[in-house]
Short mmCIF file of C-alpha atoms and ligand atoms in Angstrom, two decimals:
data_model
loop_
_atom_site.label_atom_id
_atom_site.label_comp_id
_atom_site.label_asym_id
_atom_site.label_seq_id
_atom_site.Cartn_x
_atom_site.Cartn_y
_atom_site.Cartn_z
CA MET A 9 2.92 -16.11 -3.73
CA ALA A 10 6.37 -14.81 -2.92
CA ASP A 11 7.13 -11.22 -3.75
CA SER A 12 9.79 -9.68 -1.91
CA PRO A 13 10.21 -5.95 -1.06
CA VAL A 14 14.05 -6.45 -1.68
CA VAL A 15 13.52 -5.45 -5.46
CA HIS A 16 15.74 -3.04 -7.08
CA TRP A 17 13.68 -1.81 -9.82
CA PHE A 18 15.27 -0.76 -12.63
CA PRO A 19 13.65 -0.36 -16.39
CA GLY A 20 14.19 -4.11 -17.11
CA HIS A 21 12.13 -5.11 -14.00
CA MET A 22 9.48 -2.34 -15.06
CA ALA A 23 9.04 -4.01 -18.14
CA LYS A 24 8.98 -7.38 -17.04
CA ALA A 25 6.22 -6.54 -14.33
CA THR A 26 4.26 -4.49 -16.89
CA ARG A 27 4.16 -7.55 -19.29
CA MET A 28 3.13 -9.70 -16.50
CA ILE A 29 0.37 -7.69 -15.28
CA THR A 30 -1.03 -7.12 -18.31
CA GLU A 31 -1.28 -10.76 -18.90
CA TYR A 32 -2.79 -11.27 -15.67
CA ILE A 33 -5.45 -8.34 -16.23
CA LYS A 34 -6.50 -10.10 -19.63
CA LYS A 35 -7.57 -13.16 -17.13
CA VAL A 36 -9.68 -11.11 -14.75
CA ASP A 37 -12.67 -9.39 -14.89
CA VAL A 38 -12.24 -7.03 -11.83
CA VAL A 39 -9.02 -5.46 -10.57
CA ILE A 40 -8.35 -4.81 -7.05
CA GLU A 41 -5.58 -2.16 -6.42
CA LEU A 42 -4.31 -2.25 -3.23
CA LEU A 43 -2.87 1.18 -1.65
CA ASP A 44 -1.37 1.87 1.89
CA ALA A 45 -3.70 4.16 3.68
CA ARG A 46 -0.82 5.86 5.04
CA ILE A 47 0.39 6.90 1.75
CA PRO A 48 -2.22 6.77 -0.73
CA ARG A 49 -0.53 8.73 -3.33
CA SER A 50 2.93 7.67 -2.55
CA SER A 51 1.92 4.08 -3.03
CA ALA A 52 -0.14 4.16 -6.22
CA ASN A 53 1.53 3.39 -9.44
CA PRO A 54 0.24 5.60 -12.21
CA VAL A 55 0.65 3.10 -14.78
CA ILE A 56 -1.57 0.98 -13.48
CA ILE A 57 -4.59 3.12 -15.11
CA GLU A 58 -3.43 2.51 -18.22
CA LEU A 59 -2.74 -1.26 -17.64
CA ILE A 60 -6.22 -1.95 -16.47
CA GLY A 61 -8.16 -0.19 -19.23
CA GLN A 62 -11.95 -0.33 -19.18
CA LYS A 63 -11.80 -3.49 -16.44
CA PRO A 64 -13.78 -2.67 -13.24
CA HIS A 65 -11.30 -1.37 -10.88
CA ILE A 66 -11.62 -1.18 -6.90
CA VAL A 67 -8.95 0.74 -4.81
CA LEU A 68 -8.15 -0.77 -1.20
CA LEU A 69 -7.01 1.59 1.25
CA ASN A 70 -4.99 -1.46 3.38
CA LYS A 71 -3.54 -0.87 6.82
CA ALA A 72 -6.39 1.60 7.53
CA ASP A 73 -5.67 0.44 11.19
CA LEU A 74 -2.18 2.54 10.97
CA ALA A 75 -3.88 5.21 9.39
CA ASP A 76 -5.40 8.61 10.85
CA PRO A 77 -9.24 7.92 10.17
CA LYS A 78 -9.83 11.62 9.30
CA ALA A 79 -7.44 11.33 6.61
CA THR A 80 -8.31 7.76 5.45
CA LYS A 81 -11.94 9.59 5.20
CA GLU A 82 -10.61 12.44 3.29
CA TRP A 83 -9.02 10.02 1.02
CA THR A 84 -11.96 8.07 0.42
CA GLU A 85 -13.86 11.23 -0.56
CA PHE A 86 -10.74 12.09 -3.32
CA PHE A 87 -11.04 8.91 -4.73
CA MET A 88 -14.92 8.97 -4.71
CA ASN A 89 -14.77 12.30 -6.61
CA LYS A 90 -12.55 10.77 -9.15
CA GLY A 91 -15.51 7.95 -9.90
CA ILE A 92 -13.23 5.48 -8.50
CA THR A 93 -14.67 2.63 -6.19
CA VAL A 94 -12.82 2.77 -2.99
CA LEU A 95 -12.87 0.98 0.36
CA SER A 96 -10.76 1.01 3.54
CA ILE A 97 -9.72 -1.98 4.96
CA ASP A 98 -7.42 -3.93 7.65
CA SER A 99 -6.19 -7.21 5.74
CA LYS A 100 -4.40 -8.30 8.79
CA SER A 101 -7.70 -8.42 10.96
CA GLY A 102 -9.85 -9.27 7.86
CA LYS A 103 -11.88 -6.14 8.74
CA GLY A 104 -13.39 -4.91 5.46
CA ASN A 105 -13.47 -8.17 3.56
CA LYS A 106 -17.21 -8.91 3.44
CA LYS A 107 -17.69 -5.42 2.01
CA LEU A 108 -15.10 -5.91 -0.39
CA LEU A 109 -16.73 -8.98 -1.64
CA SER A 110 -19.90 -7.45 -1.96
CA ILE A 111 -18.26 -4.56 -3.91
CA VAL A 112 -16.63 -6.75 -6.34
CA GLU A 113 -19.99 -8.74 -6.79
CA ARG A 114 -21.73 -5.28 -7.55
CA LEU A 115 -19.06 -4.58 -10.15
CA SER A 116 -19.04 -7.71 -11.76
CA LYS A 117 -22.96 -7.45 -12.25
CA PRO A 118 -22.96 -5.80 -15.40
CA ILE A 119 -20.58 -8.44 -16.69
CA ILE A 120 -22.37 -11.13 -15.50
CA ASP A 121 -25.79 -9.87 -17.26
CA ARG A 122 -23.89 -9.42 -20.44
CA TRP A 123 -22.64 -13.05 -20.23
CA MET A 124 -26.23 -14.10 -19.76
CA ALA A 125 -27.77 -11.64 -22.59
CA LYS A 126 -25.35 -13.20 -24.88
CA GLY A 127 -26.65 -16.75 -23.68
CA ILE A 128 -22.93 -17.36 -22.38
CA ARG A 129 -23.13 -19.72 -19.44
CA SER A 130 -22.03 -18.02 -16.48
CA ARG A 131 -18.84 -18.82 -14.82
CA SER A 132 -16.96 -17.30 -11.97
CA VAL A 133 -16.01 -13.94 -11.90
CA ARG A 134 -12.27 -13.49 -11.90
CA THR A 135 -10.25 -11.03 -9.78
CA ILE A 136 -6.56 -10.03 -9.17
CA ILE A 137 -4.66 -8.01 -6.33
CA LEU A 138 -2.23 -5.47 -7.45
CA GLY A 139 0.29 -3.66 -5.45
CA ILE A 140 3.45 -2.37 -4.65
CA PRO A 141 5.71 -4.50 -2.20
CA ASN A 142 4.67 -4.73 1.49
CA VAL A 143 1.35 -3.11 0.66
CA GLY A 144 -0.48 -6.26 2.00
CA LYS A 145 -1.24 -8.37 -0.81
CA SER A 146 -0.44 -11.95 0.31
CA THR A 147 -2.28 -11.11 3.88
CA LEU A 148 -5.35 -10.17 1.96
CA ILE A 149 -5.19 -13.18 -0.42
CA ASN A 150 -4.86 -15.30 2.77
CA SER A 151 -7.38 -13.54 4.61
CA LEU A 152 -9.73 -14.03 1.63
CA ALA A 153 -8.84 -17.44 0.77
CA GLY A 154 -8.86 -18.78 4.19
CA SER A 155 -7.24 -22.29 4.58
CA ALA A 156 -4.79 -23.25 2.00
CA ALA A 157 -7.25 -26.51 1.29
CA THR A 158 -9.60 -24.10 -0.52
CA ARG A 159 -6.82 -23.48 -3.12
CA THR A 160 -7.77 -25.11 -6.19
CA ALA A 161 -5.26 -26.97 -8.22
CA ASN A 162 -3.98 -25.66 -11.72
CA LYS A 163 -6.77 -25.01 -14.14
CA ALA A 164 -6.60 -26.03 -17.86
CA GLY A 165 -6.21 -23.12 -19.92
CA HIS A 166 -4.30 -21.11 -17.54
CA THR A 167 -0.64 -20.61 -17.53
CA ARG A 168 1.41 -23.21 -15.32
CA GLY A 169 1.95 -22.23 -12.06
CA GLN A 170 -1.09 -19.99 -11.55
CA GLN A 171 -3.65 -20.56 -9.55
CA TRP A 172 -7.09 -19.57 -8.57
CA VAL A 173 -8.51 -19.52 -5.00
CA LYS A 174 -12.35 -20.09 -4.76
CA ILE A 175 -14.14 -17.55 -2.90
CA GLY A 176 -17.74 -17.82 -2.23
CA LYS A 177 -19.66 -19.37 -5.10
CA ASN A 178 -19.10 -16.92 -7.66
CA LEU A 179 -15.68 -15.55 -7.12
CA GLU A 180 -12.07 -16.66 -8.03
CA LEU A 181 -8.97 -14.82 -7.09
CA LEU A 182 -5.75 -15.15 -8.66
CA ASP A 183 -3.35 -16.65 -5.88
CA THR A 184 -0.24 -14.72 -7.21
CA PRO A 185 -0.52 -11.00 -6.50
CA GLY A 186 0.39 -8.56 -9.33
CA VAL A 187 3.62 -6.72 -7.97
CA LEU A 188 3.97 -3.20 -9.15
CA TRP A 189 7.18 -1.28 -8.77
CA PRO A 190 6.95 1.95 -6.27
CA LYS A 191 7.85 5.26 -7.53
CA LEU A 192 11.58 5.89 -6.50
CA GLU A 193 12.30 8.87 -8.83
CA ASP A 194 10.07 11.24 -6.62
CA GLN A 195 12.20 11.82 -3.20
CA ARG A 196 9.25 12.69 -1.36
CA ALA A 197 7.49 9.32 -2.21
CA ALA A 198 10.72 7.25 -1.89
CA ALA A 199 11.23 8.65 1.66
CA ARG A 200 7.73 7.89 2.44
CA LEU A 201 7.90 4.25 1.14
CA ALA A 202 10.93 3.52 2.88
CA MET A 203 9.37 4.91 6.45
CA THR A 204 6.34 2.70 5.79
CA GLY A 205 8.59 -0.34 4.59
CA ALA A 206 7.75 -0.73 1.08
CA ILE A 207 11.32 -0.32 -0.18
CA SER A 208 14.20 -2.44 1.50
CA ASP A 209 15.78 -1.14 4.28
CA ASP A 210 19.49 -1.54 2.30
CA VAL A 211 18.36 0.88 -0.61
CA TYR A 212 17.53 3.82 1.12
CA ASP A 213 19.62 6.40 3.32
CA LEU A 214 18.25 5.86 6.93
CA GLU A 215 19.37 9.51 8.01
CA HIS A 216 17.32 11.34 5.29
CA VAL A 217 14.33 9.03 5.63
CA ILE A 218 14.26 9.68 9.40
CA LYS A 219 15.07 13.26 8.96
CA GLN A 220 11.69 13.58 6.66
CA LEU A 221 9.85 11.80 9.12
CA ILE A 222 10.65 13.74 12.09
CA THR A 223 10.30 17.10 10.08
CA HIS A 224 6.81 15.71 9.22
CA LEU A 225 5.77 15.00 12.95
CA LEU A 226 7.18 18.14 14.08
CA THR A 227 5.43 20.44 11.48
CA ASN A 228 1.94 18.22 11.70
CA GLU A 229 1.68 16.23 14.70
CA PRO A 230 4.53 17.53 17.37
CA GLN A 231 2.32 16.01 20.36
CA ILE A 232 2.97 12.36 19.18
CA LEU A 233 6.81 13.06 19.53
CA VAL A 234 6.34 14.68 22.84
CA GLU A 235 4.05 11.93 24.21
CA ARG A 236 5.60 8.94 22.80
CA TYR A 237 9.32 10.10 23.96
CA LYS A 238 8.42 12.15 26.62
CA LEU A 239 10.32 15.02 24.99
CA LYS A 240 10.77 18.39 26.78
CA GLU A 241 9.84 21.43 24.97
CA THR A 242 13.23 22.61 24.89
CA GLU A 243 14.41 19.64 23.00
CA MET A 244 11.52 20.13 20.56
CA THR A 245 13.93 22.27 18.56
CA ASP A 246 15.56 20.46 15.51
CA VAL A 247 15.70 17.09 14.02
CA ALA A 248 19.21 16.68 15.68
CA THR A 249 18.26 17.72 19.19
CA ILE A 250 15.22 15.43 18.72
CA ILE A 251 17.04 12.32 17.59
CA GLU A 252 19.95 12.82 20.24
CA SER A 253 16.75 13.09 23.06
CA ILE A 254 15.35 10.07 22.01
CA GLY A 255 18.64 8.30 21.92
CA ARG A 256 19.19 9.02 25.31
CA ARG A 257 16.22 8.14 27.05
CA ARG A 258 16.04 4.81 25.20
CA GLY A 259 19.85 4.19 26.09
CA CYS A 260 21.07 4.30 22.73
CA LEU A 261 24.83 5.21 23.74
CA VAL A 262 28.14 4.35 22.93
CA SER A 263 31.48 4.60 25.14
CA GLY A 264 31.33 8.15 26.64
CA GLY A 265 27.65 8.56 26.97
CA ILE A 266 27.52 9.53 23.27
CA VAL A 267 24.35 8.86 21.49
CA ASP A 268 24.28 6.14 18.59
CA PHE A 269 22.37 8.16 16.14
CA ASP A 270 21.96 5.19 14.02
CA LYS A 271 20.40 3.26 16.96
CA ALA A 272 17.88 6.06 17.87
CA ARG A 273 17.12 6.44 13.92
CA ARG A 274 16.09 2.52 13.59
CA ILE A 275 13.74 2.84 17.07
CA ILE A 276 12.04 5.54 15.81
CA LEU A 277 11.26 3.90 12.46
CA GLN A 278 10.13 0.74 14.08
CA ASP A 279 8.20 2.83 16.23
CA TYR A 280 6.52 4.38 13.31
CA ARG A 281 5.91 0.88 11.25
CA ASN A 282 4.66 -0.85 14.30
CA GLY A 283 2.30 1.97 14.93
CA LYS A 284 3.45 2.71 18.15
CA LEU A 285 3.57 6.51 17.38
CA GLY A 286 -0.05 6.28 16.73
CA VAL A 287 -2.15 6.57 13.63
CA ILE A 288 -0.31 8.78 11.14
CA THR A 289 -1.09 9.47 7.71
CA LEU A 290 1.96 11.05 5.55
CA ASP A 291 0.38 11.91 2.20
CA LYS A 292 -2.12 14.41 2.46
CA VAL A 293 -5.02 15.03 -0.21
CA ASP A 294 -4.39 18.71 -0.62
CA GLU A 295 -0.60 18.45 -0.74
CA GLU A 296 0.80 19.22 -4.40
CA PRO A 297 0.37 16.19 -6.67
CA TYR A 298 3.44 14.37 -8.01
CA TYR A 299 1.90 13.76 -11.53
CA ALA A 300 0.11 15.79 -13.67
CA ASP A 301 -2.53 13.13 -14.07
CA ASP A 302 -3.41 13.21 -10.38
CA ASN A 303 -6.29 15.02 -10.87
CA GLU A 304 -8.16 13.40 -13.79
CA GLY A 305 -11.14 11.43 -13.61
CA SER A 306 -11.20 7.67 -13.80
CA ARG A 307 -12.70 5.67 -16.17
CA ASN A 308 -14.90 3.43 -13.83
CA GLY A 309 -16.98 3.48 -10.95
P1 G4P B 22 3.10 -7.89 0.13
O1 G4P B 22 2.42 -9.43 -0.23
O2 G4P B 22 2.15 -6.93 -0.50
O3 G4P B 22 4.47 -7.86 -0.10
O4 G4P B 22 3.05 -7.67 1.85
P2 G4P B 22 2.37 -8.89 3.00
O5 G4P B 22 1.08 -9.32 2.79
O6 G4P B 22 3.58 -9.67 3.06
O7 G4P B 22 2.35 -7.90 4.09
C1 G4P B 22 3.38 -7.01 4.65
C2 G4P B 22 3.33 -6.78 6.18
O8 G4P B 22 2.33 -5.86 6.30
C3 G4P B 22 3.22 -7.93 6.87
O9 G4P B 22 3.91 -7.70 8.31
C4 G4P B 22 1.55 -7.79 7.25
O10 G4P B 22 1.26 -8.72 8.44
C5 G4P B 22 1.40 -6.28 7.30
N1 G4P B 22 0.04 -6.12 6.95
C6 G4P B 22 -0.54 -6.45 5.86
N2 G4P B 22 -1.81 -5.86 6.03
C7 G4P B 22 -1.79 -5.12 7.16
C8 G4P B 22 -2.87 -4.51 7.78
O11 G4P B 22 -3.93 -4.23 7.12
N3 G4P B 22 -2.60 -4.05 8.94
C9 G4P B 22 -1.30 -4.01 9.58
N4 G4P B 22 -1.21 -3.55 10.53
N5 G4P B 22 -0.28 -4.69 8.93
C10 G4P B 22 -0.64 -5.26 7.74
P3 G4P B 22 5.46 -8.28 8.68
O12 G4P B 22 5.95 -7.49 9.66
O13 G4P B 22 6.09 -8.10 7.41
O14 G4P B 22 4.87 -9.57 8.62
P4 G4P B 22 4.00 -10.15 10.06
O15 G4P B 22 5.12 -10.20 11.31
O16 G4P B 22 2.88 -9.21 10.48
O17 G4P B 22 3.62 -11.80 9.60
#
């Protein structure tokens, strides 16, 4: 189940991931796509809809505990308006699992009905979890699967190494998540993916990413900076002054009392990732979309 965020995606990786996911999708009846509720647009992979084809599909807004509930509601409506089945969850706590299983059951009912109409003896409905690195795929699999003891041995007819986890009476989940590549070609999305930890710390420019984060907070939610770091109004002028003030308060100093900007930036990033800045959704529903197909309808519901 290991998939590392330390993946440098280049065309070869993407082609391989596409092939693997296409193979996985052939084996399942329902596809579960995991997005980060803080960045539902930046954490989505536009290729996924093509790979899924006509299979029933559910979008999960994971890490909802770290996202602004109002924005999560807006994103939920956004997907629903496109005819996409959507649910916000927190896979770390398991909140939403029960609802997820009942939705998968609902989505798979027409398939089971078709099997019955054809006289095919019903088998378990199969599903897979897809998403970019660090979005919570393994956490969700573990949370749904419970103890490792429930994991079944390899079954005949499946690729070696693939395991199906039995969940309840009628559902099997592929124990290996499908790893999609993040949208690194879009600068805004790439910065947000870095903020949330979806891309490895050694492939992005920390200075740029923190500049984007502070600019976002300064523009949209300045009180978060004031409250968390006890900043005075006179310190809320520009990004450099804010980082310097935070660095001073947090004791990020080098000899001569000069602020270690890099250390201060890392503190801010950790605070954001750990939810210490509060619930913050970076992608807004009404922002200009990155992709022309963003507003197109989906094919399933
Ligand atoms: P992946 O398989 O998609 O790569 O992601 P994975 O499950 O490994 O999760 C990545 C990180 O996100 C983990 O944190 C995990 O605990 C956290 N996470 C997953 N789902 C949720 C959620 O719904 N809410 C919150 N707040 N966090 C979530 P980590 O720091 O890498 O590991 P750990 O110290 O938590 O074990």
